[in-house]
PDB file of C-alpha atoms in Angstrom:
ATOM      1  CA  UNK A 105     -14.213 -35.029 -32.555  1.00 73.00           C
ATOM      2  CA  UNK A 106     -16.594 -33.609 -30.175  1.00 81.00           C
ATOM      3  CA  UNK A 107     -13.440 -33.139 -27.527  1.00 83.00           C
ATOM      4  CA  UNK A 108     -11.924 -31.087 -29.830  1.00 87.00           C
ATOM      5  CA  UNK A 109     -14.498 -28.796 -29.719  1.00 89.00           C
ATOM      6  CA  UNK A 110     -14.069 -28.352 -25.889  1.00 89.00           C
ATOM      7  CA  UNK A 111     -10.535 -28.174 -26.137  1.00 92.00           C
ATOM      8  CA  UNK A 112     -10.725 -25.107 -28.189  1.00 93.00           C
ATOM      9  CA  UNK A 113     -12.782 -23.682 -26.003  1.00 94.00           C
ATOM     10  CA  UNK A 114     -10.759 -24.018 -22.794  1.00 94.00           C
ATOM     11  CA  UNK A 115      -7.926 -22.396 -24.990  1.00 95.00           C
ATOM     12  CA  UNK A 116      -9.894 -19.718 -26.400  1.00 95.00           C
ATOM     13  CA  UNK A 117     -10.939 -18.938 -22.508  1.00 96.00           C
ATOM     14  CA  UNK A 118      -7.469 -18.828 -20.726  1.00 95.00           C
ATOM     15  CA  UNK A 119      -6.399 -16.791 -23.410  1.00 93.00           C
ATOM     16  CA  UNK A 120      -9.288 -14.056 -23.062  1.00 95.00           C
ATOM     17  CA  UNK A 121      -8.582 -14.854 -18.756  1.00 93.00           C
ATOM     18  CA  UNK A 122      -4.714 -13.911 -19.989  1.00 87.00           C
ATOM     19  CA  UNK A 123      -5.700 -10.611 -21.486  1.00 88.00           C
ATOM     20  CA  UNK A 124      -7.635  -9.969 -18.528  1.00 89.00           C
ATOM     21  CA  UNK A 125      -4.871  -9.990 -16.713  1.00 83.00           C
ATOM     22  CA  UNK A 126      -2.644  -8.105 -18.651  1.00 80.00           C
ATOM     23  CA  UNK A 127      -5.589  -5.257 -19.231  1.00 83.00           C
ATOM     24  CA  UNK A 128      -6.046  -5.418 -15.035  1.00 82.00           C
ATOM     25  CA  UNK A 129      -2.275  -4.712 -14.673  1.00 78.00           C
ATOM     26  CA  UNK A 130      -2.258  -2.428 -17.472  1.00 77.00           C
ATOM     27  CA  UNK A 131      -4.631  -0.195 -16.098  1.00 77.00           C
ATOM     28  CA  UNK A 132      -4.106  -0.201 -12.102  1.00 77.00           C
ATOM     29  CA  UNK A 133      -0.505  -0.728 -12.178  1.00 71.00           C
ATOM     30  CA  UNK A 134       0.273   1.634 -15.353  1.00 70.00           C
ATOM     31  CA  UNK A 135       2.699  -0.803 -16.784  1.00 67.00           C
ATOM     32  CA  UNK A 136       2.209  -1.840 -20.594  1.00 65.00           C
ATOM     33  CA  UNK A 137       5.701  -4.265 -21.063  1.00 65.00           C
ATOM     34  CA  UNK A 138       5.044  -7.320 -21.550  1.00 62.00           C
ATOM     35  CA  UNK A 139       5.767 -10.155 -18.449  1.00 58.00           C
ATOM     36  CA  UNK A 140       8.987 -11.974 -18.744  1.00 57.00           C
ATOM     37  CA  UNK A 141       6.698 -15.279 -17.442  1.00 56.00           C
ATOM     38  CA  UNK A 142       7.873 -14.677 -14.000  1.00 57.00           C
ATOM     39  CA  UNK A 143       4.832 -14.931 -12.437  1.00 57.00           C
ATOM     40  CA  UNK A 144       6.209 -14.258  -8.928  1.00 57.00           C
ATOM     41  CA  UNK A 145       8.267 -11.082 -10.368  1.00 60.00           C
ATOM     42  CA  UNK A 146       5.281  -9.226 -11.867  1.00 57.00           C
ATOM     43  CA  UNK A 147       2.333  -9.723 -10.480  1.00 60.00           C
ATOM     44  CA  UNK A 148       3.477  -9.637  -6.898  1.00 64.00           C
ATOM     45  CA  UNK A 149       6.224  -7.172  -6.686  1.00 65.00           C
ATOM     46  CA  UNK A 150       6.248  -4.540  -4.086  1.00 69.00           C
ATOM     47  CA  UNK A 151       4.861  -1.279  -5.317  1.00 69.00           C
ATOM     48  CA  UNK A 152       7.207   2.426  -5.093  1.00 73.00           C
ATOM     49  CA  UNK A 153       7.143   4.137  -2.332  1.00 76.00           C
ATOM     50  CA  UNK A 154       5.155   7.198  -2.775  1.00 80.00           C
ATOM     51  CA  UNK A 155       6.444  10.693  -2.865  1.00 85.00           C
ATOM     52  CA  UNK A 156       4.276  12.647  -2.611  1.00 88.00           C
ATOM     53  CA  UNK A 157       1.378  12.692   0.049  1.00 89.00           C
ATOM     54  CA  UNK A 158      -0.925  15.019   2.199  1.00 90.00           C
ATOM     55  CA  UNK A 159      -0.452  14.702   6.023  1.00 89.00           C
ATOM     56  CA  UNK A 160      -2.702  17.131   7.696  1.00 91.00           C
ATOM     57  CA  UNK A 161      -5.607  19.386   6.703  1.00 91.00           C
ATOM     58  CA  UNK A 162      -6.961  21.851   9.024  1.00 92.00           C
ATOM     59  CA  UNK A 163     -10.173  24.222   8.037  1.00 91.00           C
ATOM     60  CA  UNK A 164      -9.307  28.299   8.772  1.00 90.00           C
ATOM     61  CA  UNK A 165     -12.588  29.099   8.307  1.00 90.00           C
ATOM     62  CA  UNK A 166     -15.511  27.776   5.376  1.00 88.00           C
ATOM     63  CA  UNK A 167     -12.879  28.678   2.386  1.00 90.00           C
ATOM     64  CA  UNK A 168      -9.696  28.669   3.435  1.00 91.00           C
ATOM     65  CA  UNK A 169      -7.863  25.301   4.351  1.00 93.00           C
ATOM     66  CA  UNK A 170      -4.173  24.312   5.955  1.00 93.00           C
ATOM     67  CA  UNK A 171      -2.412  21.430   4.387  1.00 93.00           C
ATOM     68  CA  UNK A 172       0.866  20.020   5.380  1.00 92.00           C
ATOM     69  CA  UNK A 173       2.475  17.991   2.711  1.00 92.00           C
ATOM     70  CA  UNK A 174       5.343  15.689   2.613  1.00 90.00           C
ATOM     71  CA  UNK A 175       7.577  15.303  -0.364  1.00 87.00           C
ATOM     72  CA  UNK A 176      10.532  13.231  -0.355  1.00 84.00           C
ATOM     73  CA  UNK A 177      10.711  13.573   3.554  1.00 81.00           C
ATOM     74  CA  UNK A 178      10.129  17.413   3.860  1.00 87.00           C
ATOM     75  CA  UNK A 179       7.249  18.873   4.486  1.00 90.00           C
ATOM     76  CA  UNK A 180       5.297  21.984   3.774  1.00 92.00           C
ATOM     77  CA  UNK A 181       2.503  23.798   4.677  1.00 93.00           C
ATOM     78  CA  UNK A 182       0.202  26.205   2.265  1.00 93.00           C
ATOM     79  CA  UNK A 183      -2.682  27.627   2.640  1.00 93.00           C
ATOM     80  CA  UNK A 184      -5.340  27.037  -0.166  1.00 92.00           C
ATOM     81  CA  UNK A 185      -8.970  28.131  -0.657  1.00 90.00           C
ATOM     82  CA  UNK A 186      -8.297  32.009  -0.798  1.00 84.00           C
ATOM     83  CA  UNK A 187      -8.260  34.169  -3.545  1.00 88.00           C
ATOM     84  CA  UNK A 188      -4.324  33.191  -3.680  1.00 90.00           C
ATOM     85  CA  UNK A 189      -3.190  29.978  -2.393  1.00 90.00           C
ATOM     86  CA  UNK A 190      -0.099  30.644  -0.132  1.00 92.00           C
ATOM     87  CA  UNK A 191       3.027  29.028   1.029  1.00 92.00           C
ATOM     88  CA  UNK A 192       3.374  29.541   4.689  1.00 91.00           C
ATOM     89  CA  UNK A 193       5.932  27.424   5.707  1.00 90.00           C
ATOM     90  CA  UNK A 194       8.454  24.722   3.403  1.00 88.00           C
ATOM     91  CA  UNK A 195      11.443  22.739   4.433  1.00 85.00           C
ATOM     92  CA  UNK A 196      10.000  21.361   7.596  1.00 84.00           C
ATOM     93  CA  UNK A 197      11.775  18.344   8.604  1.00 80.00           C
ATOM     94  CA  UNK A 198       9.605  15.247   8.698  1.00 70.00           C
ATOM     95  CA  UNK A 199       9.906  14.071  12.703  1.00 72.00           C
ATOM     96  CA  UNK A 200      11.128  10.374  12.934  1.00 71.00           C
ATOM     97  CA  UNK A 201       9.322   7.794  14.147  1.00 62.00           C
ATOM     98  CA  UNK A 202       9.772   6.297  17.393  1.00 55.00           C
ATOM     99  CA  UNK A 203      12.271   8.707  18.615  1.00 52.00           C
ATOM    100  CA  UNK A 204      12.243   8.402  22.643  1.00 56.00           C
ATOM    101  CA  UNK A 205      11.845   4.768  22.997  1.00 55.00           C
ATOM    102  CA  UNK A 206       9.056   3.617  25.116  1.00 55.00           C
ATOM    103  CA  UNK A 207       9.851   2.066  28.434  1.00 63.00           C
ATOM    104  CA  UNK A 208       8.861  -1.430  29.474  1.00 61.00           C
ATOM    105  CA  UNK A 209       5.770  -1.539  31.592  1.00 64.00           C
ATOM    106  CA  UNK A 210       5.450  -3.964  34.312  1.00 63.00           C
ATOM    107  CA  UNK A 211       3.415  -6.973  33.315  1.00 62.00           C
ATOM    108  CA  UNK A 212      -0.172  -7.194  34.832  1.00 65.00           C
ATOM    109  CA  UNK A 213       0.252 -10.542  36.096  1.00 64.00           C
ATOM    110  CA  UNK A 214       3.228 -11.295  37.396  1.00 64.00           C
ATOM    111  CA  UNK A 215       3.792 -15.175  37.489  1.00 64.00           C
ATOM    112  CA  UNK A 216       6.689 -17.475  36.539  1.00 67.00           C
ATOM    113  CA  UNK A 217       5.322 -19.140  33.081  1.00 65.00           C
ATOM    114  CA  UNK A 218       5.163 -22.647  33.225  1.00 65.00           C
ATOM    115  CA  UNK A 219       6.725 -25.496  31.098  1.00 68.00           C
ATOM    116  CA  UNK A 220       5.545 -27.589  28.753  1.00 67.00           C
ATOM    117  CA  UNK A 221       3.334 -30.369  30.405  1.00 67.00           C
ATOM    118  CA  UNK A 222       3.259 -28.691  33.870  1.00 65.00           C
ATOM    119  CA  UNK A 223       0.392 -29.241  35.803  1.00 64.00           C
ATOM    120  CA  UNK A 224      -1.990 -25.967  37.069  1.00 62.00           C
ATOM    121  CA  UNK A 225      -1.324 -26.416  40.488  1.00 62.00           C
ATOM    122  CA  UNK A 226       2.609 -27.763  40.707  1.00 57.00           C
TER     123      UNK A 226
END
């Protein structure tokens, strides 16, 4: 009878550790469906790529700021801090990464490489 008592217990705990969870994803992730007990699925699933985001920010002078943003791969820039805030500049093409490719240095030391089980010295 007494393991009964500890039995309830361990139940009554991984259910209040399951509510946890869902309250943890709930809250950080925003999502309030219930998990299709795919563990895998739902609790480690890549997260959206975001659309919005601030690239730069440049101080005019102690009001005034320039910010470049990027939404959906454009980019704009507006100044903000004045008595109006102003768009200078929108529809600026985000530049793509890696464009020139980078040439291949020389190695620093310049040796054959040795096999597996060669000695130092052969």
């Amino acid at each position: 009878m007494y393991w009964l008592y500890w039995l309830f217990i361990l139940i009554l705990l991984a259910a209040a550790a399951g509510a946890a969870l869902l309250a943890y994803r709930t809250y950080v992730v925003g999502e309030t469906s219930l998990p299709n007990f795919n563990i895998g699925g739902w609790l480690f699933r890549q997260r959206a790529e975001p659309r919005l985001g601030v690239i730069e920010q440049a101080s005019v002078d102690a009001r005034r700021k320039l910010v470049l943003i990027r939404r959906d791969g454009t980019e704009h820039l507006i100044m903000t801090g004045g008595p109006v805030d102003v768009v200078i500049e929108t529809g600026i093409q985000a530049p793509q990464a890696n464009r020139i490719p980078a040439e291949a240095s020389a190695p620093v030391f310049a040796r054959q490489p040795r096999s597996f089980g060669q000695a130092v010295n052969e």
